[in-house]
PDB file of C-alpha atoms in Angstrom:
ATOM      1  CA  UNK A 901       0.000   0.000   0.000  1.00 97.00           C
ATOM      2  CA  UNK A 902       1.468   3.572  -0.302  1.00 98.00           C
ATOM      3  CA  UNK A 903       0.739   5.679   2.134  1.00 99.00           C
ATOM      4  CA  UNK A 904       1.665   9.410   1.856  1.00 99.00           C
ATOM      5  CA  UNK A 905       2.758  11.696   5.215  1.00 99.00           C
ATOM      6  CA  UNK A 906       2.674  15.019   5.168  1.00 99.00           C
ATOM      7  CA  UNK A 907       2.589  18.800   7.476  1.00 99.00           C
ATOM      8  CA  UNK A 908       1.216  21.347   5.224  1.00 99.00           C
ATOM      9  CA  UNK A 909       0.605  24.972   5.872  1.00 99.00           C
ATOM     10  CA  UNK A 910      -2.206  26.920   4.542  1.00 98.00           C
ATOM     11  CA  UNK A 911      -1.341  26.799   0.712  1.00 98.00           C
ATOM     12  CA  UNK A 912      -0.064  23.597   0.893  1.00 99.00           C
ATOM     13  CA  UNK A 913       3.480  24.788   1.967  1.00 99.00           C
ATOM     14  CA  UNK A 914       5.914  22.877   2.705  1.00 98.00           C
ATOM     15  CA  UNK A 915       9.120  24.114   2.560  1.00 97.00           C
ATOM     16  CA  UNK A 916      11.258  27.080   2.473  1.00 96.00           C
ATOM     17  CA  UNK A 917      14.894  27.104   1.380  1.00 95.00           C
ATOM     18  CA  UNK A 918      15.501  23.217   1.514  1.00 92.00           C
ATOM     19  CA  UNK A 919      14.020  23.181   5.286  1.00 94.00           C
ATOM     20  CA  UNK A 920      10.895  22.843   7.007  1.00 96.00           C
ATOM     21  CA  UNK A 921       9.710  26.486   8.292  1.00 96.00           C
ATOM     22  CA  UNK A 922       7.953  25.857  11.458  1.00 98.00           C
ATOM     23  CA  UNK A 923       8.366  23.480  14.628  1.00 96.00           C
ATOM     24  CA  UNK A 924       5.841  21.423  15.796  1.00 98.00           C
ATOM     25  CA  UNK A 925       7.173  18.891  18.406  1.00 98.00           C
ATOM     26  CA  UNK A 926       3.454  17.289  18.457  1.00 98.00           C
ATOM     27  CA  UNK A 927       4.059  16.380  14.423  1.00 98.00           C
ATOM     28  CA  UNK A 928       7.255  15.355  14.866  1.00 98.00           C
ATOM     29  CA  UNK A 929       6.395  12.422  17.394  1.00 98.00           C
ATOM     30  CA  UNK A 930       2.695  11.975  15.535  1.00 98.00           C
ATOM     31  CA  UNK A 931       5.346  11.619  12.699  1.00 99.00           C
ATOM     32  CA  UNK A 932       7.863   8.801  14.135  1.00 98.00           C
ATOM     33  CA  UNK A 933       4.745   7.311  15.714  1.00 98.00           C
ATOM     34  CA  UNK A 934       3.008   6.400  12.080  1.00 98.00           C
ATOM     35  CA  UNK A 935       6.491   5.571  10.271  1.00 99.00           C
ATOM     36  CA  UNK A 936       8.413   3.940  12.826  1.00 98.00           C
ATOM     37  CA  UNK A 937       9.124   0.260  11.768  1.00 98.00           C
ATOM     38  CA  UNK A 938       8.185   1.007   8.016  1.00 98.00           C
ATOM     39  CA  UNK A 939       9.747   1.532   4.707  1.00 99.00           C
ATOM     40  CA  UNK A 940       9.724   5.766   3.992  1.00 99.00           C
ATOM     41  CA  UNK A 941      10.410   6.963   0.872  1.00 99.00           C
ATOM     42  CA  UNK A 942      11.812  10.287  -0.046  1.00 98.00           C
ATOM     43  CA  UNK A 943      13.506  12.317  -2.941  1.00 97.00           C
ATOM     44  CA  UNK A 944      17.466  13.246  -2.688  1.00 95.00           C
ATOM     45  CA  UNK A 945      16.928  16.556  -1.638  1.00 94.00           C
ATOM     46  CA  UNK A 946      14.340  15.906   1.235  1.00 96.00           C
ATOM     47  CA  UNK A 947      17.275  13.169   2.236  1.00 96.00           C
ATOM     48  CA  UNK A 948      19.710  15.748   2.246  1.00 94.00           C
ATOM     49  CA  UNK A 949      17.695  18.340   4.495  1.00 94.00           C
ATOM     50  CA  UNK A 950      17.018  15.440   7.330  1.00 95.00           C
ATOM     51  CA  UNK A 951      20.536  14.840   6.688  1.00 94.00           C
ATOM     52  CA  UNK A 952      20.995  10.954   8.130  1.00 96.00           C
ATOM     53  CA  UNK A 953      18.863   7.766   7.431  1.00 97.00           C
ATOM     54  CA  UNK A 954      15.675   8.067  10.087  1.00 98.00           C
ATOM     55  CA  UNK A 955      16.274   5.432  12.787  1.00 98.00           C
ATOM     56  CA  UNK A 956      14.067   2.487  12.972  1.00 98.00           C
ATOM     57  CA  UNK A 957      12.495   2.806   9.674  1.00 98.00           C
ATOM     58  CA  UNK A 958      14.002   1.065   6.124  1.00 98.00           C
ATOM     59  CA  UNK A 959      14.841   4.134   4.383  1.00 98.00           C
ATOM     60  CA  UNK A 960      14.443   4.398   0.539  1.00 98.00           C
ATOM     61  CA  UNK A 961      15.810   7.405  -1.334  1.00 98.00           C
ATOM     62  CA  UNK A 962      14.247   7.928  -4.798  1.00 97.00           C
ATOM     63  CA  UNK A 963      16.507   9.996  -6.915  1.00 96.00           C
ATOM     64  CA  UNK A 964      17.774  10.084 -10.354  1.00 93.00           C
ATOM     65  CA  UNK A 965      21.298  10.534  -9.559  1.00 89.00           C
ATOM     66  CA  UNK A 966      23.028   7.103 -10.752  1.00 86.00           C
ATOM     67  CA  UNK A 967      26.029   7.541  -8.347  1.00 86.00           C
ATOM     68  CA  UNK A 968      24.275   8.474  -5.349  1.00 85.00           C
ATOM     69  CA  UNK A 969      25.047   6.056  -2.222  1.00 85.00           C
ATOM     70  CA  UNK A 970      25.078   6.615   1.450  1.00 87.00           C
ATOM     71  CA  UNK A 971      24.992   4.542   4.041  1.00 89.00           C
ATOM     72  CA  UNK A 972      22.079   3.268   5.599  1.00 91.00           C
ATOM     73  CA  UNK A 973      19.768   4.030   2.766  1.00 96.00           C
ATOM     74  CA  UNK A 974      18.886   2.263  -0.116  1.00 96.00           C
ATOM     75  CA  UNK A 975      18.939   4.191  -3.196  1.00 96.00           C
ATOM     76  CA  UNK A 976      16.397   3.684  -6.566  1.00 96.00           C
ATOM     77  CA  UNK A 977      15.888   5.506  -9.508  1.00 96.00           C
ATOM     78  CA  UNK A 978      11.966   4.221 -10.769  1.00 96.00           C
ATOM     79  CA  UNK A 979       9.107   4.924  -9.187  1.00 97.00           C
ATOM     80  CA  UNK A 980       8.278   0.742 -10.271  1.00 97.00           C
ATOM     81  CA  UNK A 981      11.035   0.451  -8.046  1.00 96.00           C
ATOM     82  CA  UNK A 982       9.299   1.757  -5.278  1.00 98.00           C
ATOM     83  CA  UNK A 983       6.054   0.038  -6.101  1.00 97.00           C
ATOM     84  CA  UNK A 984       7.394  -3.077  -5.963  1.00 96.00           C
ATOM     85  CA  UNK A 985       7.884  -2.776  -2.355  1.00 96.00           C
ATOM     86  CA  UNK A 986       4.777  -3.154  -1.067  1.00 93.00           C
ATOM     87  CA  UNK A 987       3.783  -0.953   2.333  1.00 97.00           C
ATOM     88  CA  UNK A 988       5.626   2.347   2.266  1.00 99.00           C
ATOM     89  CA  UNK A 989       5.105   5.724   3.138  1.00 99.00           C
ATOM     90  CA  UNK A 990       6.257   8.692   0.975  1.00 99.00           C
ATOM     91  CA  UNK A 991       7.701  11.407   2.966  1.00 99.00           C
ATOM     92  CA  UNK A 992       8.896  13.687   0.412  1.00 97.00           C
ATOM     93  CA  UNK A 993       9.565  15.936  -1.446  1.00 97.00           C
ATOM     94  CA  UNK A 994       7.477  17.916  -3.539  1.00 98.00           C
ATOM     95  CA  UNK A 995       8.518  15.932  -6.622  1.00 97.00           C
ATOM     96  CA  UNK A 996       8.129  12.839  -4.760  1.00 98.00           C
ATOM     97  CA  UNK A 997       4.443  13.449  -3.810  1.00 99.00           C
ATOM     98  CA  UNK A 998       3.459  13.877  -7.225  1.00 98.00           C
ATOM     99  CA  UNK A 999       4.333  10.960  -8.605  1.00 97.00           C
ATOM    100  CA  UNK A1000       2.910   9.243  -5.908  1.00 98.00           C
ATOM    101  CA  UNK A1001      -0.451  10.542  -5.027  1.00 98.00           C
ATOM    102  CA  UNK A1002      -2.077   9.306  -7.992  1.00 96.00           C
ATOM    103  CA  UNK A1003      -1.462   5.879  -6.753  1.00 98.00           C
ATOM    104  CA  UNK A1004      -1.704   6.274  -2.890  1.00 98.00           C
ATOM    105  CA  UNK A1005      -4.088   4.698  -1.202  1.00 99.00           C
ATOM    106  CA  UNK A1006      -4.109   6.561   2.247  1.00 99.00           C
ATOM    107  CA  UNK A1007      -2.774  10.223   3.208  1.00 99.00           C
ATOM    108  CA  UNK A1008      -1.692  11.622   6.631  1.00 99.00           C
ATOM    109  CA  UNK A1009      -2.033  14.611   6.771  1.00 99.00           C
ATOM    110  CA  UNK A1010      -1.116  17.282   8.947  1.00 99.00           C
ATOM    111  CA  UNK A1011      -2.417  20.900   8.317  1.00 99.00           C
ATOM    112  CA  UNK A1012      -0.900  23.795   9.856  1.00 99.00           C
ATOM    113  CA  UNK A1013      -3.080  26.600  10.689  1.00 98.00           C
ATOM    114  CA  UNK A1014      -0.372  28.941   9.428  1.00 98.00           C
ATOM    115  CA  UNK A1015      -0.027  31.472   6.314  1.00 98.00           C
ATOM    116  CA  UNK A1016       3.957  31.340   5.477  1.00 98.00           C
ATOM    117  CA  UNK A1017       6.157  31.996   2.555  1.00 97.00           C
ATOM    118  CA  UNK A1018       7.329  28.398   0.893  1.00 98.00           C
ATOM    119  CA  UNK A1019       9.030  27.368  -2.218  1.00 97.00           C
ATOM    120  CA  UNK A1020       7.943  23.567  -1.539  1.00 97.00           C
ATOM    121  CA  UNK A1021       4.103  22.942  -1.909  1.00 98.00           C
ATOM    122  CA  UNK A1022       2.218  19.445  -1.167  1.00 99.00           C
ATOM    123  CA  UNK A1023       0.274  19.091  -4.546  1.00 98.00           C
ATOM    124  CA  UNK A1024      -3.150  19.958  -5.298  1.00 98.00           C
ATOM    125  CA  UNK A1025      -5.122  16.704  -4.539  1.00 97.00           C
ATOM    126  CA  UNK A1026      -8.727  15.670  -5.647  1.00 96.00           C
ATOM    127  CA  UNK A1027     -10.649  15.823  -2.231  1.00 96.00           C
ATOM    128  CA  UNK A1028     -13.465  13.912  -3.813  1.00 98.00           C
ATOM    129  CA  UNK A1029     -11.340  10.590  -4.877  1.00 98.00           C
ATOM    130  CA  UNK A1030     -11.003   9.931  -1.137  1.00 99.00           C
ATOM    131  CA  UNK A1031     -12.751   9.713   1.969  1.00 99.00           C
ATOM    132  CA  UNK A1032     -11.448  11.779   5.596  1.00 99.00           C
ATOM    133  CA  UNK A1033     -11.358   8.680   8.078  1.00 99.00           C
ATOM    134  CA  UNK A1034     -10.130  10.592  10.875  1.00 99.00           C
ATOM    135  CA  UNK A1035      -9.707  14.317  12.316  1.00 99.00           C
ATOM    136  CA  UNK A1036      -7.942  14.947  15.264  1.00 98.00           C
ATOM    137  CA  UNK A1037      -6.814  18.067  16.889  1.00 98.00           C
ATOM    138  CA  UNK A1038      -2.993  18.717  17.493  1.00 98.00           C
ATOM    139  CA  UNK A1039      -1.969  19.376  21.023  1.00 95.00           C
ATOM    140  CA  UNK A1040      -1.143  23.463  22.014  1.00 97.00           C
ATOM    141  CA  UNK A1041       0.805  23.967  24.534  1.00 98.00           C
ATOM    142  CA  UNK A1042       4.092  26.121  25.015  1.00 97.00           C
ATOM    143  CA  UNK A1043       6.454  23.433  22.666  1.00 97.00           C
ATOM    144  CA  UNK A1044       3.535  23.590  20.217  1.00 98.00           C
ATOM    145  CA  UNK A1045       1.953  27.115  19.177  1.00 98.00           C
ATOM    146  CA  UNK A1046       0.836  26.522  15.433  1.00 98.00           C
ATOM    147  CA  UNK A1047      -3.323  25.065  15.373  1.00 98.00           C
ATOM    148  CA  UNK A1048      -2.701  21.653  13.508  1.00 99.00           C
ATOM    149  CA  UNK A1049      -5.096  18.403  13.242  1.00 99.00           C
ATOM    150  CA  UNK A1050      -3.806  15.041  11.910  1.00 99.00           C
ATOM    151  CA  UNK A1051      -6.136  14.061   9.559  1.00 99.00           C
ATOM    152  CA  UNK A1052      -6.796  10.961   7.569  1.00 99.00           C
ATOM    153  CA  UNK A1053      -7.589  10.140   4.442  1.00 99.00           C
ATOM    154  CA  UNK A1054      -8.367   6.752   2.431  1.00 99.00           C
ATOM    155  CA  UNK A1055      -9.225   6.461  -1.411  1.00 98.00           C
ATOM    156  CA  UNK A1056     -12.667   5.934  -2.038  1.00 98.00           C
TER     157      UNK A1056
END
């Protein structure tokens, strides 16, 4: 099944400048909490910007680049190549999401009550091809000041 992750702000934002502009401790652990113990798949550049393979997860990096290898990641250059391997959830980037939310099956997603300046957006996405199976409210407190709700989605 592929499964898509993401935080978005209000315009579907996001990034800024290679990095993720806000900090939201509650999405972070909402974040490990979903992925931990699965395969997550992201684009070179979203691999670069976390900056090591994510601990207890398989990590996949989808990239074009032919003589890209780090360790502790796996590196492939098709999207069949991701396909093939079953349960995964796409973490990024922009470029990443869009060849993969035509297929997904199920989105996380959180949304950031927050208008910002990005250069990263989550795609636009057909609300209609899928059905909200959850909505929950983020935590506030002092670590976490941004409104946010996790929500879920499944295709219809």
């Amino acid at each position: 099944m592929i499964n898509i992750i993401v935080a978005y702000a209000n315009g579907r934002v996001i990034g800024k400048d290679g990095k993720i502009p806000w900090h939201l401790p509650d999405d972070i652990q909402h974040f490990k909490r979903i992925t931990s113990g699965h395969i997550v798949v992201m684009g070179r550049k979203t691999f670069a910007s976390i900056g090591r393979p994510l601990p207890h997860r398989r990590n996949i990096v989808l990239t074009s680049n032919k003589s890209l290898a780090t360790p502790g990641v796996e590196v492939v250059h098709h999207k069949d190549d991701v396909l093939a391997l079953g349960d995964v959830f796409i973490i990024g980037g922009e470029s990443v999401y869009r060849q993969f939310l035509e297929v997904a099956q199920r989105l996380y997603i959180t949304e950031i009550a927050l208008e910002i300046d990005g250069d990263a957006f989550f795609p636009e996405w057909d609300h209609q091809s899928f059905t909200m199976v959850s909505a929950q409210p983020g935590i506030l407190n002092e670590q976490n000041t941004l409104p946010h709700t996790f929500n879920v989605y499944e295709r219809k």
